[in-house]
Short mmCIF file of C-alpha atoms in Angstrom, two decimals:
data_model
loop_
_atom_site.label_atom_id
_atom_site.label_comp_id
_atom_site.label_asym_id
_atom_site.label_seq_id
_atom_site.Cartn_x
_atom_site.Cartn_y
_atom_site.Cartn_z
CA MET R 192 229.73 122.04 122.32
CA ASP R 193 228.87 118.53 121.02
CA SER R 194 227.22 115.80 123.07
CA SER R 195 230.46 113.87 123.70
CA GLU R 196 232.18 116.96 125.12
CA SER R 197 229.11 117.73 127.22
CA PHE R 198 229.11 114.17 128.52
CA SER R 199 232.85 114.27 129.30
CA GLU R 200 232.56 117.55 131.17
CA ASN R 201 229.32 117.05 133.00
CA SER R 202 229.81 113.37 133.88
CA ARG R 203 232.38 114.61 136.46
CA ILE R 204 229.88 116.85 138.25
CA GLN R 205 228.35 115.32 141.43
CA PRO R 206 226.34 116.89 144.29
CA ALA R 207 229.25 116.72 146.77
CA GLU R 208 231.51 118.52 144.34
CA LEU R 209 228.86 121.15 143.72
CA GLU R 210 228.64 121.84 147.46
CA GLY R 211 232.44 122.06 147.79
CA ARG R 212 232.68 124.36 144.82
CA SER R 213 229.97 126.57 146.28
CA LYS R 214 231.88 126.89 149.56
CA ASN R 215 235.11 127.72 147.78
CA ALA R 216 233.27 130.19 145.66
CA SER R 217 231.84 131.86 148.77
CA LEU R 218 235.34 132.29 150.17
CA ARG R 219 236.67 133.65 146.91
CA ARG R 220 233.73 135.86 146.20
CA SER R 221 232.21 138.41 148.41
CA SER R 222 228.79 138.36 146.81
CA THR R 223 226.52 135.73 148.46
CA SER R 224 223.91 136.10 145.74
CA GLU R 225 226.41 135.08 143.05
CA VAL R 226 227.39 131.95 145.03
CA LYS R 227 223.74 130.91 145.42
CA GLN R 228 223.08 131.55 141.75
CA ALA R 229 226.09 129.37 140.81
CA GLN R 230 224.81 126.57 143.06
CA ILE R 231 221.37 126.79 141.51
CA ASN R 232 222.81 126.73 137.99
CA HIS R 233 225.05 123.72 138.72
CA SER R 234 222.22 121.82 140.45
CA GLU R 235 219.78 122.41 137.59
CA ARG R 236 222.43 121.35 135.09
CA PHE R 237 223.21 118.15 137.00
CA GLU R 238 219.49 117.27 137.35
CA SER R 239 219.07 117.81 133.61
CA LEU R 240 221.97 115.49 132.87
CA MET R 241 220.61 112.86 135.26
CA GLU R 242 217.24 112.94 133.50
CA SER R 243 218.89 112.48 130.11
CA GLY R 244 220.95 109.52 131.39
CA LEU R 245 224.31 111.12 130.73
CA ALA R 246 225.63 111.63 134.28
CA LEU R 247 225.79 107.93 135.12
CA LEU R 248 229.49 107.62 135.81
CA ASN R 249 231.70 109.69 138.05
CA ARG R 250 235.37 110.30 137.42
CA GLN R 251 236.73 107.25 139.28
CA HIS R 252 234.21 104.89 137.57
CA TRP R 253 234.46 106.26 134.03
CA THR R 254 238.14 105.42 133.36
CA PRO R 255 237.89 101.69 134.33
CA PHE R 256 234.69 101.45 132.31
CA LYS R 257 236.46 102.76 129.20
CA ILE R 258 239.29 100.25 129.70
CA PHE R 259 236.78 97.40 130.10
CA MET R 260 234.89 98.31 126.91
CA LEU R 261 238.12 98.67 124.92
CA ALA R 262 239.36 95.26 126.11
CA GLY R 263 236.04 93.66 125.15
CA LEU R 264 236.22 95.19 121.68
CA ILE R 265 239.78 93.91 121.19
CA LEU R 266 238.79 90.40 122.30
CA THR R 267 235.74 90.22 120.02
CA LEU R 268 237.37 91.87 117.00
CA PRO R 269 239.01 88.66 115.63
CA GLY R 270 235.68 86.84 115.74
CA ILE R 271 233.91 89.71 114.00
CA LEU R 272 236.57 89.85 111.29
CA SER R 273 236.43 86.06 110.93
CA VAL R 274 232.68 86.11 110.38
CA ILE R 275 232.97 88.95 107.89
CA SER R 276 235.78 87.28 105.95
CA SER R 277 234.20 83.81 105.91
CA SER R 278 230.65 84.73 105.05
CA GLY R 279 229.18 84.39 101.59
CA THR R 280 228.18 87.76 100.25
CA GLY R 281 225.50 86.76 97.76
CA PRO R 282 225.86 86.85 94.00
CA ALA R 283 229.39 87.35 92.78
CA THR R 284 230.36 90.28 90.61
CA GLY R 285 233.06 90.31 87.97
CA LEU R 286 232.73 86.61 87.16
CA THR R 287 234.25 85.38 83.91
CA PRO R 288 234.06 82.09 81.98
CA ALA R 289 237.33 81.20 83.71
CA SER R 290 235.76 81.43 87.20
CA PRO R 291 235.56 78.09 89.07
CA ILE R 292 232.45 75.91 88.85
CA ILE R 293 231.20 73.74 91.72
CA ALA R 294 228.56 71.07 90.92
CA ILE R 295 226.10 70.03 93.67
CA MET R 296 224.59 66.52 93.45
CA GLY R 297 222.75 64.09 95.70
CA GLU R 298 219.37 62.64 96.59
CA THR R 299 216.16 64.63 96.76
CA GLY R 300 215.77 66.17 100.22
CA ALA R 301 219.44 65.80 101.16
CA GLY R 302 219.87 69.58 101.50
CA LYS R 303 221.41 70.72 98.19
CA SER R 304 219.30 73.88 97.88
CA SER R 305 219.80 74.71 101.57
CA PHE R 306 223.56 74.40 101.11
CA ILE R 307 223.49 76.79 98.14
CA LYS R 308 221.34 79.24 100.09
CA ALA R 309 223.82 79.12 102.98
CA LEU R 310 226.52 80.15 100.49
CA GLY R 311 224.42 83.14 99.45
CA GLY R 312 224.08 81.70 95.95
CA ARG R 313 221.69 83.55 93.66
CA ASP R 314 220.60 83.15 90.05
CA ASP R 315 220.81 85.80 87.33
CA SER R 316 217.63 87.42 88.67
CA GLY R 317 219.06 87.66 92.18
CA ASN R 318 216.82 84.91 93.59
CA PHE R 319 217.87 82.33 96.16
CA PRO R 320 217.14 78.65 95.42
CA LEU R 321 213.83 77.33 96.67
CA VAL R 322 214.23 75.14 99.74
CA GLY R 323 211.74 72.28 100.19
CA HIS R 324 210.71 70.66 103.46
CA THR R 325 209.12 67.54 101.94
CA LEU R 326 210.32 64.55 99.94
CA ASN R 327 209.22 66.23 96.70
CA SER R 328 211.99 67.83 94.71
CA THR R 329 212.11 71.63 94.44
CA THR R 330 214.86 71.59 91.78
CA LYS R 331 213.29 70.27 88.57
CA LYS R 332 216.12 71.05 86.16
CA VAL R 333 219.78 71.97 86.13
CA GLN R 334 220.15 75.54 87.46
CA TRP R 335 223.00 78.03 87.71
CA TYR R 336 223.86 80.26 90.68
CA SER R 337 226.80 82.47 91.63
CA ALA R 338 228.32 83.18 95.04
CA VAL R 339 231.44 84.39 96.84
CA ALA R 340 233.67 82.51 99.30
CA GLY R 341 235.98 84.93 101.04
CA SER R 342 236.92 87.23 98.18
CA LYS R 343 236.66 84.68 95.35
CA GLY R 344 233.60 84.42 93.13
CA PHE R 345 232.45 81.13 91.65
CA TYR R 346 229.55 79.44 89.85
CA ILE R 347 227.28 76.76 91.32
CA LEU R 348 225.67 74.06 89.15
CA ASP R 349 222.59 72.78 91.00
CA THR R 350 221.10 69.45 89.89
CA PRO R 351 217.86 67.56 90.62
CA GLY R 352 218.16 64.44 92.75
CA PHE R 353 218.66 61.17 90.89
CA ASP R 354 215.50 59.95 92.66
CA ASP R 355 213.53 63.03 91.60
CA SER R 356 209.78 62.91 92.22
CA TYR R 357 208.90 64.55 88.89
CA MET R 358 211.61 63.53 86.43
CA SER R 359 212.99 60.17 85.32
CA ASP R 360 216.65 59.35 85.89
CA PHE R 361 217.11 59.41 82.12
CA ASP R 362 215.82 63.00 81.85
CA ILE R 363 217.92 64.13 84.82
CA LEU R 364 221.16 62.59 83.54
CA GLU R 365 220.51 63.76 80.00
CA GLY R 366 220.09 67.38 81.13
CA LEU R 367 223.06 67.18 83.49
CA THR R 368 225.30 65.58 80.86
CA LYS R 369 224.46 68.31 78.35
CA GLU R 370 225.48 70.99 80.85
CA LEU R 371 228.70 69.18 81.78
CA ALA R 372 229.53 68.61 78.11
CA THR R 373 228.97 72.32 77.39
CA ILE R 374 231.28 73.23 80.29
CA TYR R 375 233.98 70.93 78.89
CA SER R 376 233.53 72.07 75.27
CA ASN R 377 233.86 75.72 76.31
CA SER R 378 237.00 74.95 78.37
CA ARG R 379 235.39 76.17 81.58
CA PRO R 380 236.88 74.90 84.88
CA LEU R 381 234.81 72.37 86.82
CA THR R 382 237.00 72.36 89.93
CA GLY R 383 234.80 70.47 92.38
CA ILE R 384 231.81 68.19 92.82
CA ILE R 385 229.86 68.04 96.09
CA TYR R 386 227.74 64.97 96.85
CA VAL R 387 225.23 65.82 99.60
CA HIS R 388 223.94 63.07 101.90
CA ASP R 389 221.38 63.29 104.71
CA VAL R 390 223.15 61.78 107.73
CA SER R 391 219.87 61.59 109.67
CA LYS R 392 218.65 58.76 107.42
CA GLU R 393 218.93 55.57 109.41
CA LYS R 394 219.61 53.23 106.48
CA MET R 395 220.99 53.27 102.95
CA GLY R 396 217.90 52.07 101.09
CA GLY R 397 217.61 50.91 97.51
CA THR R 398 217.08 54.44 96.22
CA SER R 399 220.15 55.71 98.07
CA HIS R 400 222.25 52.84 96.68
CA LYS R 401 221.12 53.58 93.14
CA SER R 402 221.72 57.31 93.52
CA LEU R 403 225.25 56.69 94.81
CA ARG R 404 226.05 54.17 92.06
CA THR R 405 224.81 56.57 89.39
CA PHE R 406 226.96 59.34 90.86
CA GLN R 407 230.06 57.11 90.95
CA LYS R 408 229.60 55.98 87.34
CA LEU R 409 228.90 59.55 86.19
CA VAL R 410 232.01 61.02 87.83
CA GLY R 411 234.43 58.12 87.33
CA GLU R 412 237.35 56.93 89.44
CA ARG R 413 239.87 59.40 88.01
CA SER R 414 237.83 62.40 89.11
CA MET R 415 237.23 61.33 92.72
CA GLU R 416 239.99 63.63 93.99
CA ASN R 417 237.72 66.57 93.15
CA VAL R 418 234.76 65.14 95.09
CA VAL R 419 233.72 66.22 98.60
CA LEU R 420 231.14 64.05 100.37
CA VAL R 421 229.08 66.43 102.52
CA THR R 422 226.85 65.16 105.33
CA THR R 423 223.87 67.33 106.29
CA HIS R 424 220.96 67.50 108.78
CA TRP R 425 223.13 67.08 111.85
CA ARG R 426 221.15 67.16 115.11
CA SER R 427 222.89 67.76 118.43
CA PHE R 428 220.57 65.44 120.37
CA LEU R 429 221.21 62.62 117.86
CA LYS R 430 224.86 63.30 117.20
CA GLY R 431 226.06 60.00 118.68
CA ASP R 432 223.89 57.96 116.30
CA GLN R 433 224.77 60.20 113.37
CA VAL R 434 228.50 59.86 114.02
CA LYS R 435 228.04 56.08 113.86
CA ARG R 436 226.24 56.41 110.51
CA GLU R 437 228.98 58.67 109.21
CA ASP R 438 231.57 56.10 110.27
CA GLU R 439 229.58 53.37 108.49
CA LEU R 440 229.45 55.46 105.33
CA ARG R 441 233.20 56.04 105.54
CA LYS R 442 234.06 52.36 106.01
CA THR R 443 231.57 50.78 103.60
CA PHE R 444 229.57 52.78 101.07
CA TRP R 445 232.11 55.59 100.52
CA ALA R 446 235.30 53.62 101.12
CA SER R 447 236.23 53.25 97.43
CA MET R 448 235.74 56.98 96.77
CA ILE R 449 237.75 57.98 99.83
CA GLY R 450 240.48 55.60 98.71
CA ARG R 451 240.71 57.56 95.47
CA GLY R 452 240.98 60.97 97.12
CA SER R 453 237.45 62.05 98.06
CA LYS R 454 236.94 63.88 101.38
CA ILE R 455 234.14 63.76 103.96
CA LEU R 456 233.06 67.06 105.51
CA ARG R 457 230.16 68.00 107.77
CA HIS R 458 227.78 70.87 107.05
CA ASP R 459 225.98 72.24 110.12
CA GLY R 460 223.70 74.52 108.11
CA SER R 461 225.66 77.73 108.70
CA THR R 462 227.23 80.04 106.13
CA LYS R 463 230.63 79.58 107.75
CA SER R 464 230.38 75.80 107.32
CA ALA R 465 229.30 76.04 103.66
CA VAL R 466 232.07 78.51 102.81
CA ARG R 467 234.68 76.34 104.52
CA ILE R 468 233.63 73.36 102.37
CA VAL R 469 233.67 75.31 99.10
CA LYS R 470 237.07 76.88 99.80
CA GLU R 471 238.48 73.34 99.72
CA MET R 472 237.62 73.11 96.04
CA LEU R 473 238.01 76.50 94.37
CA ASP R 474 241.73 76.26 93.58
CA ARG R 475 241.80 72.62 92.50
CA LYS R 476 242.78 71.49 89.01
CA PRO R 477 239.73 71.30 86.70
CA VAL R 478 238.31 67.83 86.15
CA VAL R 479 236.58 66.04 83.26
CA VAL R 480 233.93 63.66 84.57
CA LYS R 481 233.70 60.21 83.03
CA ILE R 482 230.35 60.56 81.28
CA VAL R 483 231.59 63.66 79.44
CA ASP R 484 234.74 61.84 78.35
CA GLU R 485 232.63 58.91 77.16
CA MET R 486 230.12 60.96 75.19
CA VAL R 487 232.29 63.82 73.91
CA ASN R 488 235.72 62.26 73.43
CA GLN R 489 234.79 58.62 72.83
CA LYS R 490 231.60 59.46 70.88
CA MET R 491 229.53 57.01 72.92
CA ALA R 492 225.75 57.16 73.20
CA PHE R 493 224.26 57.73 76.63
CA TYR R 494 222.90 54.20 76.43
CA GLN R 495 226.49 52.93 76.22
CA THR R 496 227.98 54.90 79.12
CA ASP R 497 228.52 53.45 82.58
CA ALA R 498 225.99 55.85 84.11
CA GLY R 499 223.53 55.02 81.34
CA GLY R 500 223.99 51.35 82.17
CA VAL R 501 222.98 52.00 85.77
CA VAL R 502 219.87 53.83 84.57
CA GLN R 503 218.98 50.94 82.26
CA GLU R 504 219.39 48.44 85.07
CA GLY R 505 217.21 50.57 87.29
CA LEU R 506 214.56 50.87 84.59
CA LYS R 507 214.50 47.12 84.03
CA VAL R 508 214.30 46.37 87.75
CA LEU R 509 211.57 48.96 88.26
CA GLU R 510 209.63 47.76 85.25
CA GLY R 511 209.83 44.20 86.58
CA LYS R 512 208.62 45.33 90.00
CA LEU R 513 205.76 47.28 88.47
CA ASP R 514 204.74 44.30 86.34
CA SER R 515 204.76 42.13 89.47
CA ASN R 516 202.75 44.74 91.34
CA VAL R 517 200.16 44.93 88.57
CA ALA R 518 199.88 41.14 88.52
CA ALA R 519 199.44 41.10 92.30
CA LEU R 520 196.83 43.86 92.05
CA ASN R 521 194.93 41.89 89.42
CA ASP R 522 194.90 38.86 91.71
CA GLU R 523 193.77 41.00 94.63
CA ILE R 524 191.01 42.60 92.57
CA THR R 525 189.81 39.18 91.41
CA GLN R 526 189.80 37.87 94.98
CA LEU R 527 187.98 40.94 96.27
CA LYS R 528 185.31 40.64 93.58
CA LYS R 529 184.82 36.98 94.55
CA GLU R 530 184.50 37.91 98.22
CA ARG R 531 181.99 40.62 97.36
CA LYS R 532 179.94 38.19 95.29
CA ASP R 533 180.04 35.59 98.08
CA ALA R 534 178.92 38.20 100.60
CA GLU R 535 176.05 39.28 98.34
CA ASN R 536 174.96 35.65 97.90
CA ALA R 537 175.13 35.08 101.65
CA VAL R 538 172.90 38.10 102.30
CA GLU R 539 170.48 36.97 99.61
CA ASP R 540 170.30 33.44 101.06
CA ARG R 541 169.63 34.76 104.56
CA VAL R 542 166.89 37.04 103.27
CA LYS R 543 165.21 34.19 101.34
CA LYS R 544 165.35 31.98 104.40
CA LEU R 545 163.72 34.66 106.53
CA GLU R 546 161.07 35.24 103.86
CA LYS R 547 160.09 31.56 104.09
CA GLN R 548 159.90 31.81 107.88
CA TRP R 549 157.79 34.93 107.55
CA LYS R 550 155.10 33.09 105.58
CA THR R 551 154.55 30.50 108.31
CA SER R 552 155.05 32.78 111.31
CA THR R 553 152.67 34.70 113.54
CA GLN R 554 152.14 38.43 113.44
CA LYS R 555 154.56 39.03 116.29
CA GLU R 556 157.20 36.76 114.75
CA ARG R 557 156.76 38.52 111.40
CA GLN R 558 157.68 41.84 112.97
CA GLU R 559 160.88 40.33 114.38
CA ILE R 560 161.69 38.70 111.02
CA GLU R 561 161.12 41.98 109.18
CA ALA R 562 163.48 43.73 111.61
CA GLN R 563 166.11 41.03 111.02
CA MET R 564 165.70 41.31 107.25
CA LYS R 565 166.10 45.07 107.44
CA GLN R 566 169.24 44.75 109.56
CA ILE R 567 170.71 42.11 107.21
CA LYS R 568 170.08 44.29 104.18
CA THR R 569 171.64 47.29 105.95
CA GLU R 570 174.71 45.29 106.93
CA GLY R 571 174.92 43.87 103.42
CA ALA R 572 174.80 47.36 101.92
CA GLU R 573 177.53 48.56 104.29
CA GLN R 574 179.67 45.54 103.47
CA ALA R 575 179.11 46.08 99.74
CA GLY R 576 180.13 49.71 100.16
CA LYS R 577 183.38 48.66 101.85
CA PHE R 578 184.09 46.18 99.07
CA ASN R 579 183.41 48.81 96.42
CA LYS R 580 185.67 51.30 98.19
CA GLN R 581 188.49 48.75 98.34
CA LEU R 582 187.97 47.85 94.69
CA THR R 583 188.06 51.51 93.68
CA ALA R 584 191.34 52.01 95.54
CA LEU R 585 192.86 48.90 93.96
CA VAL R 586 191.75 49.89 90.47
CA TYR R 587 193.18 53.38 90.97
CA GLU R 588 196.48 51.92 92.17
CA LYS R 589 196.53 49.62 89.17
CA GLN R 590 196.01 52.60 86.86
CA GLN R 591 198.90 54.45 88.50
CA GLN R 592 201.14 51.43 88.10
CA ALA R 593 200.09 51.19 84.47
CA TYR R 594 200.98 54.86 83.94
CA GLN R 595 204.41 54.26 85.45
CA ILE R 596 204.96 51.21 83.27
CA ASN R 597 203.98 53.28 80.25
CA ASP R 598 206.45 56.00 81.26
CA LEU R 599 209.17 53.40 81.69
CA LYS R 600 208.45 51.94 78.29
CA LYS R 601 208.67 55.41 76.78
CA ALA R 602 212.00 55.96 78.52
CA ASN R 603 213.29 52.64 77.22
CA GLU R 604 212.08 53.49 73.74
CA ALA R 605 213.83 56.85 73.97
CA LEU R 606 217.04 55.12 75.02
CA ARG R 607 216.77 52.59 72.21
CA SER R 608 216.01 55.37 69.74
CA GLN R 609 219.04 57.30 70.93
CA LEU R 610 221.19 54.20 70.59
CA ASP R 611 219.87 53.58 67.06
CA GLN R 612 220.59 57.17 66.10
CA GLN R 613 224.07 56.91 67.56
CA ARG R 614 224.71 53.69 65.67
CA ARG R 615 223.47 55.19 62.41
CA ARG R 616 225.65 58.22 63.00
CA GLN R 617 228.63 56.00 63.69
CA LEU R 618 227.94 53.98 60.52
CA LEU R 619 227.69 57.17 58.46
CA GLU R 620 230.90 58.49 60.00
CA GLU R 621 232.61 55.16 59.31
CA GLU R 622 231.35 55.13 55.73
CA GLU R 623 232.47 58.72 55.27
CA ARG R 624 235.88 57.88 56.70
CA ARG R 625 236.31 54.91 54.36
CA LYS R 626 235.19 56.96 51.41
CA LYS R 627 237.69 59.65 52.28
CA GLU R 628 240.46 57.10 52.72
CA LYS R 629 239.55 55.56 49.36
CA GLU R 630 239.64 58.94 47.69
CA GLU R 631 243.01 59.65 49.25
CA THR R 632 244.29 56.23 48.20
CA ASP R 633 242.87 56.62 44.72
CA GLY R 634 244.36 60.07 44.53
CA GLU R 635 247.77 58.82 45.53
CA SER R 636 247.63 55.82 43.16
CA GLY R 637 246.37 58.04 40.34
CA PHE R 638 249.22 60.43 40.92
CA PHE R 639 251.81 57.66 40.80
CA THR R 640 250.16 56.15 37.70
CA LYS R 641 250.28 59.46 35.90
CA LEU R 642 253.86 60.01 37.02
CA PHE R 643 254.85 56.57 35.79
CA THR R 644 253.09 57.13 32.46
CA PHE R 645 254.80 60.49 32.10
CA ILE R 646 258.24 59.00 32.82
CA ILE R 647 257.71 56.13 30.33
CA SER R 648 256.47 58.56 27.71
CA ALA R 649 259.45 60.81 28.31
CA ILE R 650 261.86 57.88 27.99
CA ILE R 651 260.22 56.80 24.73
CA TRP R 652 260.36 60.31 23.33
CA VAL R 653 264.00 60.68 24.35
CA PHE R 654 264.77 57.35 22.73
CA LEU R 655 263.00 58.33 19.54
CA ILE R 656 264.78 61.67 19.44
CA LEU R 657 268.16 60.00 19.92
CA VAL R 658 267.37 57.51 17.16
CA LEU R 659 266.32 60.32 14.88
CA ILE R 660 269.46 62.31 15.65
CA GLY R 661 271.61 59.24 15.04
CA PHE R 662 269.88 58.59 11.77
CA CYS R 663 270.43 62.17 10.63
CA VAL R 664 274.13 62.34 11.46
CA SER R 665 275.05 58.90 10.14
CA PRO R 666 276.95 58.92 6.70
#
């Protein structure tokens, strides 16, 4: 007999019933020893069941308990099925080049990697994206992941933030544009673009403005219908303030995108929330972002694209700021050196003055003067140390600014070099086109010239033949 049958049978046995059964058995049976033995057997069996925790419910309690448990299961079943059906299940299987692609963009620290992890997105090695908890970027290049929403698999294109702490905007956009151009050239469907924004940020600073402008120029107005603006880092105790910020974003900074079809959705950090957002985009018509159209179809250099223009403006502004900072640092260093020199001269003058007093003073006064001189020299050394420490910090900061200026100049040189190469390529293509047109024109004119010459020659020959025939047949 299995445990469930044992439980069903023995859960009905209680001490009162055992006593009643024993009395009935004594009436039915004549042997008192058999009745006592039956009572002992039933009692031992019941005690054993009580020790094992099986005889907890009697007959009148067991049936309502079963009904209660069944009702609870029925009530919770839809929620369980909902969670199962809405959850991401990790890396997708059976993906093809025709599977949808969702691109994730936004500032560093906005929550792009966390969003992908909530979807269960994994790379080819089965790894989740790294999630950072500082302002330094954890995504240093364009990366691919795969995931499932419901029963549909899709690809995720993860991108570094446009304000990345390790890469320049030029490097980021160049790498991203190459991936997007490859997607377009291979006729793969980019069905959605998610722009992630940290709603806990109190203000839209200069970096946020630049990041948003770059995104808008990269995507273009025609592709805004495929964009979902996702707000992250929602906090329940700050929800009132965050709702106000979201409303400000909707009415000001994101108004033009919303007017062209973009949506705003909230992500609370859960898998259910992430899947709900992605499901909005999987079945949309594939889109060609503006920078791909500019560089692939219109044969423009990155320097000439709208997004490239934003990067150039940012580089110029940043270079100007860095130049101003370096100039200010130079002035500060000069001033600090002057203050240090003045302090050293002041200490030296005080010491000389005390030395003169020492020569004309008594023994007791000399001891006091020597103590003052020692204290002045100590204070002077401490002050000089502070000045040197400040100077070291300023010089280091100046060096860092110089490194950044050098990096910016390299980026500008790279952009100019790319533009020059693009121009040379365009000139060569134009020259090749003209040469081809000339050859075609020359070929056509040569054909007609030859045809004309042939016709004239034929007419002359026909004329000569007719003359010859006429001459021969004439009397």
